[in-house]
Structure formats: C-alpha cells, structure tokens
XYZ file of C-alpha atoms in Angstrom:
285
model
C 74.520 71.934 127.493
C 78.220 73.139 126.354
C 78.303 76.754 127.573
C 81.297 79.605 126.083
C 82.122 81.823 129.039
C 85.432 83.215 126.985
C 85.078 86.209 125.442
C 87.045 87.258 122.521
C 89.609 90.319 123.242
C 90.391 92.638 121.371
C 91.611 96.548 122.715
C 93.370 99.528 122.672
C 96.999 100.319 123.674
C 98.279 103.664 124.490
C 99.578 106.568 127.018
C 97.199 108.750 127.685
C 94.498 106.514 127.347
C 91.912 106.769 130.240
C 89.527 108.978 128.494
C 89.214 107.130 125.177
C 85.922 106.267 124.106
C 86.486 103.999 121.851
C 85.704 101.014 123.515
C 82.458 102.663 124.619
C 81.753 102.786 120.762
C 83.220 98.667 119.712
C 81.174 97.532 122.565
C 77.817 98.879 121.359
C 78.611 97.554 117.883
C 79.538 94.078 119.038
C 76.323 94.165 121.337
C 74.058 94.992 118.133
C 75.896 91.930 116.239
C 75.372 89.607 118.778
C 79.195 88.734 119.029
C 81.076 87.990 122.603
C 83.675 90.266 122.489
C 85.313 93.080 124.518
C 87.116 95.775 123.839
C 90.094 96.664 126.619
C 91.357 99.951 127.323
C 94.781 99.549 128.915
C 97.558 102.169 129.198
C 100.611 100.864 128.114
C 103.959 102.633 128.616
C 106.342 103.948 125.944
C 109.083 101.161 127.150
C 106.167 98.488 128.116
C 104.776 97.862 124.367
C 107.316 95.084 123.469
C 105.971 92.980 126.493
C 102.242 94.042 125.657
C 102.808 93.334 121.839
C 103.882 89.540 123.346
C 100.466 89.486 125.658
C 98.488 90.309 122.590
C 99.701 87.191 121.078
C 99.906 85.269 124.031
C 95.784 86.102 125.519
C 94.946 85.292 121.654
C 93.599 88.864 121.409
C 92.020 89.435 117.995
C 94.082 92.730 117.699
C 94.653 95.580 119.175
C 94.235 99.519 118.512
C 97.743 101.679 118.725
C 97.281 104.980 119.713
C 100.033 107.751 121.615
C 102.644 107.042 121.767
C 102.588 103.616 119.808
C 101.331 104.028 116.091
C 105.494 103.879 114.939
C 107.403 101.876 117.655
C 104.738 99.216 117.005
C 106.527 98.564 113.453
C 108.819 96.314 114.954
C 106.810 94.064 116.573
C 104.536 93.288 113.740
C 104.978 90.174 111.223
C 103.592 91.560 108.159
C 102.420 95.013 107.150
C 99.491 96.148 104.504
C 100.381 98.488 101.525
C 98.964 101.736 103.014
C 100.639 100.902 106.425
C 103.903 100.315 104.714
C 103.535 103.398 103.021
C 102.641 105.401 105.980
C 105.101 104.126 108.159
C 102.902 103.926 111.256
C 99.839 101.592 112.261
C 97.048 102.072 114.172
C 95.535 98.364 114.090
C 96.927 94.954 114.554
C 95.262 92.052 113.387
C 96.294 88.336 114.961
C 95.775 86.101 112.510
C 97.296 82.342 114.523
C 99.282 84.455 115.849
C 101.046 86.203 113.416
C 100.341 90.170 113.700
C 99.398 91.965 111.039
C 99.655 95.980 110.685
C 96.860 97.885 109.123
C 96.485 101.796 109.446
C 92.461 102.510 109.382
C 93.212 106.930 110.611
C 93.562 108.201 107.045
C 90.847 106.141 105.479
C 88.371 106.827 108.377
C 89.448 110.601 108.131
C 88.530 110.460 104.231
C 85.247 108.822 105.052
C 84.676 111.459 107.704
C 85.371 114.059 105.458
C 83.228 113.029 102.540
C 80.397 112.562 104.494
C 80.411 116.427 105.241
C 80.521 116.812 101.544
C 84.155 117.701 101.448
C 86.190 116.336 99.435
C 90.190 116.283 99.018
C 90.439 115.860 95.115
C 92.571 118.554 93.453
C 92.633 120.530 96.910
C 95.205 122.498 98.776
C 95.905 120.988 102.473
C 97.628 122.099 105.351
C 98.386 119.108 108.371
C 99.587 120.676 111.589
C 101.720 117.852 112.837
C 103.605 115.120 111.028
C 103.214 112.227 114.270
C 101.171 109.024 113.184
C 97.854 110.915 112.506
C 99.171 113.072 110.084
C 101.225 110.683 108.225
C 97.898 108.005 107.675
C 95.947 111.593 106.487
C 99.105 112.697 104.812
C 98.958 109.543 103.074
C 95.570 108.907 102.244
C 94.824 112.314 101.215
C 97.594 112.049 98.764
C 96.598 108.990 97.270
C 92.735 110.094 97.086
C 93.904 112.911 94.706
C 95.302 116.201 96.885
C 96.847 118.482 94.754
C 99.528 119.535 97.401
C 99.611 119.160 100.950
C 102.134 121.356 103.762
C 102.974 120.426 106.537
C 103.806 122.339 109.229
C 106.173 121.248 112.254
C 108.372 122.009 114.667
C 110.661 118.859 114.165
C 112.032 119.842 110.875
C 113.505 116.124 110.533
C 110.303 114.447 110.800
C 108.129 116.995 108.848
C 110.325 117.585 106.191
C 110.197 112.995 106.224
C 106.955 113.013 105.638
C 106.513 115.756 103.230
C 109.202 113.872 101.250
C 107.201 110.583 101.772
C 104.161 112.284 100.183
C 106.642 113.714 97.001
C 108.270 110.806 95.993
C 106.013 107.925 96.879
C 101.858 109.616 95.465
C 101.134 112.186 92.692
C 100.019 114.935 95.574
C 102.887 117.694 95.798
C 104.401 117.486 99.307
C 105.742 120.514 100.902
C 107.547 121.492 104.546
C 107.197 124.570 106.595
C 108.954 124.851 110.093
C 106.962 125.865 112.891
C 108.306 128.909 114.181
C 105.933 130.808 116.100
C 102.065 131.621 115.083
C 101.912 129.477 112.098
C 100.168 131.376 109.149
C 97.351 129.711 107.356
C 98.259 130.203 103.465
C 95.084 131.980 101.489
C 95.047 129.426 99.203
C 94.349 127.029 101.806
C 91.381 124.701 101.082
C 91.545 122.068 103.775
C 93.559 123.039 107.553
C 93.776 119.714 109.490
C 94.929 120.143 112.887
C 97.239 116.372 113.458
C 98.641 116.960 116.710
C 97.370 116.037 120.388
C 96.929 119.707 121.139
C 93.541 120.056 122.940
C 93.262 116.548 124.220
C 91.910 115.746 126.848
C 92.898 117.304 129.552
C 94.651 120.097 128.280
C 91.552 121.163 126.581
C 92.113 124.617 126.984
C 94.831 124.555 124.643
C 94.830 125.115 120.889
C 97.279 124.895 118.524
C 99.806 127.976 117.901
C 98.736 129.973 114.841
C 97.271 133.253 113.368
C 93.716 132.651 113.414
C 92.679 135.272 111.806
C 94.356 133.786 108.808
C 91.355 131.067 108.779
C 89.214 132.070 106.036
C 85.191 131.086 105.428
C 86.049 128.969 102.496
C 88.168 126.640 103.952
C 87.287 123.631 105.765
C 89.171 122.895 108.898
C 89.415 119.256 110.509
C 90.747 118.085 114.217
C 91.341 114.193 114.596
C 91.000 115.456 118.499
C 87.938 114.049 119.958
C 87.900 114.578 123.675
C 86.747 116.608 124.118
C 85.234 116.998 120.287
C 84.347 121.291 120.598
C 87.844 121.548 120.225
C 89.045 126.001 121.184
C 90.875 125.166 117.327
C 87.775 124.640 115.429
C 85.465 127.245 117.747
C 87.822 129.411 116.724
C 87.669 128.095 113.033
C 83.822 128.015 113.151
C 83.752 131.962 114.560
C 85.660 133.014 111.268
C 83.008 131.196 109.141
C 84.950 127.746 108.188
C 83.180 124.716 107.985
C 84.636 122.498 110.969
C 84.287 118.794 110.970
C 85.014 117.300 114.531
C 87.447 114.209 115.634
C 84.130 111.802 116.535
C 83.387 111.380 112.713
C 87.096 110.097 112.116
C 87.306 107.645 115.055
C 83.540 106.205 114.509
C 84.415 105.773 110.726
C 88.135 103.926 111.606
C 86.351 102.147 114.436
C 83.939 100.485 112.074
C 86.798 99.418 110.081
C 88.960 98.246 112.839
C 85.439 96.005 114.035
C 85.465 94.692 110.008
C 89.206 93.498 109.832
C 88.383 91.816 113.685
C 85.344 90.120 113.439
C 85.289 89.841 109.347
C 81.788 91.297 109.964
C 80.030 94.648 108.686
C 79.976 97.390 111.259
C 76.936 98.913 112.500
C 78.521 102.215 111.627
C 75.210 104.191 112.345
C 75.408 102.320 116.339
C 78.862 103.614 116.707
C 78.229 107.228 115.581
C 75.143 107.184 117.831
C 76.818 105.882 121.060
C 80.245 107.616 120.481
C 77.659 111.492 119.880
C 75.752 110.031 123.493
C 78.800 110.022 125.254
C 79.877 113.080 124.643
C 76.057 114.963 124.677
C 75.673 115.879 121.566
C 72.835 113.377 121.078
C-alpha cells in the first residue's frame, strides 16, 4: 500500500517569534480535521524575508503567517493582493496558490470577530488605536469599514500615524484623526473603544505598558490589546481596575487563526478547538 509521509507546510514568519503560540493553536485544529499538516514557527530576520518569501514558494508551503517585523516589507514579495489587504497596506497571511502568493490581512477581521463576541460592537463608536504599525492599520481598517464613527490615532511617528489616519479619511466613511504622542497620552472622555496596537507588553517585556494617563480610562469604555503573551496584559489590569471592560489578545489571534486555517486548507475551522488549546496554554482553562 501507497503510503504519504509529506506533510503539508504551512507557518509563521517573524522576529520575535519564539513565544508565539500560534502554531500550538493550527496544530490542534488540523489534528481535529484529520489533515497532515504543520504549522512552522521560524524567526526570520528583517533583511532575511526576501530569501524566506523564495523558500515559501520553493518547499510548496501552503502559506505563511507575517508577523514583526514583516506584515509591510512582505508587500513586495507578493503576486497579487486582496481588497482589504490593498487597502490596509500590510498583510498578515500569504496564500500559495501554484506558486503564485497571494496577500490576505485576517488581524482586523479577527479583531472585529473578537470584539463582537464580547458584545461590543464598533458601529457609530468613538476609537482610539495606540500605534499605527500593521496591527493597527488591519483594525484601523476594518473598524472603519464596519461602521466607526471616528477613530484617533495616537503615535509617536507623526509620518506614519498621520498615513494612516489619512488612509482611514479618504479611503471609508469613519472620520480619521492624528494625535502625536508626546508624553502620557490622554484618553479623550468621549472615548468608546481604547485599543492598545503596539508590541508594548510582549513577551518579554511584560512588565511594560503603554505610556498614558490611566486615570483617564473611564468604566464605560471598552479597552482591547492585540498583545497575547502574555494575555493579562499591566494595560488592561490597569483598564480592568478603573472598571472598563477589557477584551484580551487570545480572542483576536484564535479568531484570525481560524481564518488563516480556512484560506489554507479551504476547510472550516474548529474555532471552538483553537480557543480551547490557545486558553490551555496560557492557564486560563
């Protein structure tokens, strides 16, 4: 009897990688499906993606998953981009279809997913991104698009926030504004949703948080962080002390993982499989 001892690759590219759980999460799913594949973790270097953009094509990877400090440079290695991924101006997946990659961004719609299943929705609401890197640009984005009213964002680069907040003005119906970080930022009153975009807090600089007044967090705003190692980010403990609803980075990643497994396989995720295994990893399960 004919036996298959090739696997099908797919993987994640990116610098700091070590502690990402997502293959942790794709493996589970693809175990529960029945389908050989595995999921790679493999740091890449800022000047070493041209070279692993080649290998993906030349393994016959699947795809791959772009994460810091890939999710722009990737653009121009890619053969064809979708709308939203145009739009955005970064990507976060690649698709190989015979060997011609395709760029999808899956952040911003997993974040909305994520968010809805809390019961918050961005419809007519006020949002503040910290950040304006790849993150914030696919929530930017895909906020705008699912009906913000107006969305800030706050950054020190005043080139690439006040890009992005001009990206969200000209190109959706959302309002896009700019603020310079200078200092503590301070949360506007009016705020409905604070999204903290930036890597501050990853792992292992966990003990960091990003620089603003929190005492300007009020209890009817929701606050987000697409950090997820570790998840009990110090931003939204101190979020959750003011009396903020806080929705964790886990909910984001299992919700963009399951589409990520979709556009590879062509097969439904086992969402609930990746929540559970992504909430045992990190003991909240």
């Amino acid at each position: 009897m004919s036996k298959n001892y090739r696997s099908e690759l797919v993987g994640v590219f990116g610098c700091p990688v070590d502690e990402n759980p997502t293959g942790v999460m794709e493996e589970a799913a693809f175990e529960k499906m029945g389908l050989n594949y595995r999921y790679l973790t493999i740091k890449v270097e800022k000047e070493d993606l041209g070279a692993a953009m080649n290998a993906v094509r030349a393994f016959g990877m699947k795809g791959i998953n772009l994460t810091i400090p890939h999710k722009v440079k990737v653009l121009s290695y890619l053969d064809e981009l979708s709308e939203a991924a145009e739009i955005i101006g970064a990507v976060n997946t690649v698709v190989n279809r015979e060997g011609k990659l395709f760029g999808e961004n899956t952040d911003g719609k997993g974040f909305l997913t994520a968010l809805k299943k809390e019961g918050i929705e961005v419809r007519d609401k006020k949002i503040v991104i910290l950040g304006a890197g790849g993150a914030a640009r696919a929530i930017g984005v895909e906020c705008a698009l699912a009906g913000a009213l107006e969305i800030t964002v706050v950054n020190r680069n005043e080139d690439r926030g006040m890009e992005l907040a001009a990206l969200i003005e000209t190109k959706t119906e959302a309002a896009g504004k700019f603020v310079k970080w200078e200092g503590s930022y301070q949360v506007p009153e009016d705020t409905d949703i604070l999204i903290n975009a930036t890597c501050v807090g990853l792992y292992p600089n966990v003990s960091d948080k990003p620089e603003i007044n929190y005492d300007t967090i009020m209890s009817r705003m929701a606050v987000s962080d697409v950090v997820f190692n570790d998840p009990n980010t110090l931003f939204l403990q101190e979020a959750a002390i003011r009396g903020a609803k806080t929705v964790n980075g886990l909910g984001m990643l299992a919700q963009q993982g399951a589409l990520n497994f979709t556009l590879w396989t062509g097969a439904d995720a086992p969402v609930g499989v990746m929540e559970d295994t992504l909430k045992r990893e990190f003991g909240l399960k």
